[in-house]
Coordinates of C-alpha atoms in Angstrom, one line a residue:
X528 CA -89.7 61.9 -59.6
X529 CA -91.6 60.4 -62.6
X530 CA -93.2 63.8 -63.4
X531 CA -89.9 65.6 -63.1
X532 CA -88.4 63.0 -65.5
X533 CA -91.2 63.5 -68.0
X534 CA -90.8 67.3 -67.9
X535 CA -87.1 66.9 -68.3
X536 CA -87.6 65.0 -71.6
X537 CA -90.0 67.8 -72.8
X538 CA -87.0 70.1 -73.1
X539 CA -88.8 72.8 -71.2
X540 CA -86.7 76.0 -70.9
X541 CA -88.1 77.4 -67.7
X542 CA -90.2 76.0 -64.8
X543 CA -91.8 77.8 -61.9
X544 CA -91.0 76.1 -58.6
X545 CA -94.2 75.0 -57.0
X546 CA -95.2 73.6 -53.6
X547 CA -95.3 70.0 -54.9
X548 CA -91.8 70.4 -56.3
X549 CA -90.7 71.1 -52.7
X550 CA -92.9 68.5 -51.0
X551 CA -90.0 66.1 -50.7
X552 CA -87.7 68.9 -49.2
X553 CA -85.3 71.2 -50.5
X554 CA -82.4 68.7 -50.7
X555 CA -84.5 66.3 -52.7
X556 CA -85.4 69.1 -55.1
X557 CA -81.7 70.1 -55.5
X558 CA -80.7 66.5 -56.2
X559 CA -83.3 66.2 -59.0
X560 CA -82.9 69.7 -60.5
X561 CA -79.2 69.5 -60.7
X562 CA -79.6 66.9 -63.5
X563 CA -81.8 69.2 -65.5
X564 CA -81.1 72.0 -68.0
X565 CA -84.3 73.7 -67.2
X566 CA -84.1 77.1 -65.6
X567 CA -86.1 77.0 -62.3
X568 CA -87.7 80.2 -61.1
X569 CA -89.1 81.4 -57.8
X570 CA -89.6 85.0 -57.1
X571 CA -90.8 85.1 -53.5
X572 CA -89.5 81.8 -52.1
X573 CA -85.8 81.3 -51.6
X574 CA -83.6 78.9 -49.7
X575 CA -83.2 80.2 -46.1
X576 CA -79.4 79.6 -46.6
X577 CA -78.6 82.3 -49.0
X578 CA -75.5 80.4 -50.3
X579 CA -77.7 77.9 -51.9
X580 CA -78.4 78.8 -55.5
X581 CA -81.1 76.4 -56.5
X582 CA -83.2 78.7 -58.7
X583 CA -83.3 82.4 -59.8
X584 CA -85.9 85.0 -59.1
X585 CA -86.7 85.3 -62.7
X586 CA -85.7 84.0 -66.2
X587 CA -85.6 86.0 -69.5
X588 CA -85.8 84.0 -72.7
X589 CA -85.6 85.0 -76.3
X590 CA -88.6 83.4 -78.1
X591 CA -88.4 84.3 -81.8
X592 CA -88.1 88.1 -82.0
X593 CA -89.6 88.6 -78.5
X594 CA -88.0 88.6 -75.0
X595 CA -90.1 87.0 -72.4
X596 CA -89.6 87.4 -68.6
X597 CA -90.8 84.5 -66.4
X598 CA -91.6 85.0 -62.7
X599 CA -93.0 82.7 -60.2
X600 CA -94.7 83.0 -56.8
X601 CA -96.0 80.5 -54.2
X602 CA -98.6 81.8 -51.7
X603 CA -97.6 80.6 -48.2
X604 CA -101.0 78.7 -47.8
X605 CA -100.0 76.4 -50.7
X606 CA -97.4 74.6 -48.8
X607 CA -98.3 71.3 -47.3
X608 CA -96.9 69.9 -44.1
X609 CA -93.6 68.2 -44.6
X610 CA -92.4 70.5 -47.3
X611 CA -89.3 71.5 -45.4
X612 CA -90.5 75.0 -44.8
X613 CA -87.7 75.7 -42.3
X614 CA -85.2 75.4 -45.2
X615 CA -87.1 78.1 -47.1
X616 CA -87.5 81.9 -46.7
X617 CA -91.1 82.9 -48.0
X618 CA -91.1 86.6 -48.7
X619 CA -94.2 88.8 -49.4
X620 CA -95.5 88.2 -52.9
X621 CA -96.3 91.9 -53.7
X622 CA -92.9 93.2 -52.4
X623 CA -90.9 90.4 -54.2
X624 CA -92.7 91.0 -57.5
X625 CA -92.4 94.7 -57.4
X626 CA -88.7 94.5 -56.7
X627 CA -88.1 91.9 -59.4
X628 CA -90.2 93.8 -62.0
X629 CA -87.7 96.7 -61.7
X630 CA -84.7 94.6 -62.9
X631 CA -83.8 96.1 -66.4
X632 CA -83.9 92.6 -68.0
X633 CA -87.6 92.1 -66.7
X634 CA -88.7 95.6 -67.2
X635 CA -87.5 95.7 -70.8
X636 CA -88.9 92.3 -71.7
X637 CA -91.6 92.4 -74.4
X638 CA -93.8 90.1 -72.2
X639 CA -93.9 89.3 -68.5
X640 CA -95.5 86.0 -67.4
X641 CA -96.1 85.0 -63.8
X642 CA -96.5 81.4 -62.7
X643 CA -98.6 81.4 -59.6
X644 CA -99.2 78.6 -57.0
X645 CA -101.9 78.8 -54.4
X646 CA -105.4 80.1 -53.9
X647 CA -106.4 82.4 -56.8
X648 CA -108.2 84.9 -54.6
X649 CA -105.2 85.2 -52.2
X650 CA -102.9 85.7 -55.1
X651 CA -105.2 88.2 -56.6
X652 CA -105.1 90.2 -53.4
X653 CA -101.3 90.1 -53.3
X654 CA -100.8 91.4 -56.9
X655 CA -103.9 93.6 -57.5
X656 CA -101.9 96.8 -57.8
X657 CA -99.2 95.4 -60.1
X658 CA -100.1 96.4 -63.6
X659 CA -96.9 95.3 -65.5
X660 CA -97.7 91.6 -65.6
X661 CA -99.0 90.5 -69.0
X662 CA -100.1 86.9 -68.1
X663 CA -100.7 84.9 -65.1
X664 CA -100.6 81.1 -65.2
X665 CA -102.0 79.3 -62.2
X666 CA -100.3 76.0 -61.5
X667 CA -103.4 74.3 -60.3
X668 CA -106.9 75.6 -59.8
X669 CA -110.0 73.7 -59.0
X670 CA -111.8 76.0 -61.4
X671 CA -109.3 75.4 -64.2
X672 CA -110.6 76.0 -67.8
X673 CA -109.0 75.5 -71.1
X674 CA -109.3 79.1 -72.1
X675 CA -107.5 82.4 -71.3
X676 CA -109.6 85.0 -69.5
X677 CA -109.3 88.7 -68.7
X678 CA -108.0 89.0 -65.2
X679 CA -107.3 92.4 -63.5
X680 CA -104.7 94.2 -65.5
X681 CA -103.6 91.0 -67.5
X682 CA -104.8 87.8 -68.8
X683 CA -104.9 84.5 -66.8
X684 CA -105.0 80.8 -67.5
X685 CA -105.6 78.2 -64.9
X686 CA -104.2 74.7 -65.4
X687 CA -105.0 71.4 -63.7
X688 CA -102.4 70.1 -61.2
X689 CA -99.1 68.4 -62.3
X690 CA -99.1 69.8 -65.8
X691 CA -102.0 67.9 -67.1
X692 CA -103.1 70.7 -69.4
X693 CA -99.7 72.3 -70.1
X694 CA -100.0 71.7 -73.8

């Protein structure tokens, strides 16, 4: 709750939903997210009940003269016990991204950024053939660095957990 409140005051436009956001369960996430103006994104994880519109599969924002498409994936291994997994439908990362990258708004964006949660190697396996991602930002990585690195067909940045290096 405290981290969510701090992020709310930062006037963040978009946030990739991560496993820690869902650790208290889907209902708790909905209760806290409804108070926020941030657009929440999750491309491969959706509520099992399709009538619940908690987040979108992508978000496109105009930043200056550029349009940026934001996507987000959570690898199934990133979920901790008690995260209310029965309330969630976790889809294949590669299939979800491939489908979402075909939406005209995403396809025509100047830049496509993927937030990724989970083991870096497992995510690399899941997205290795996807060439249209420009940037991958890992939500937490034990090998996090403060620099951007070349990564497959794009660039990558690994952050420490809970936004400690988001600046």
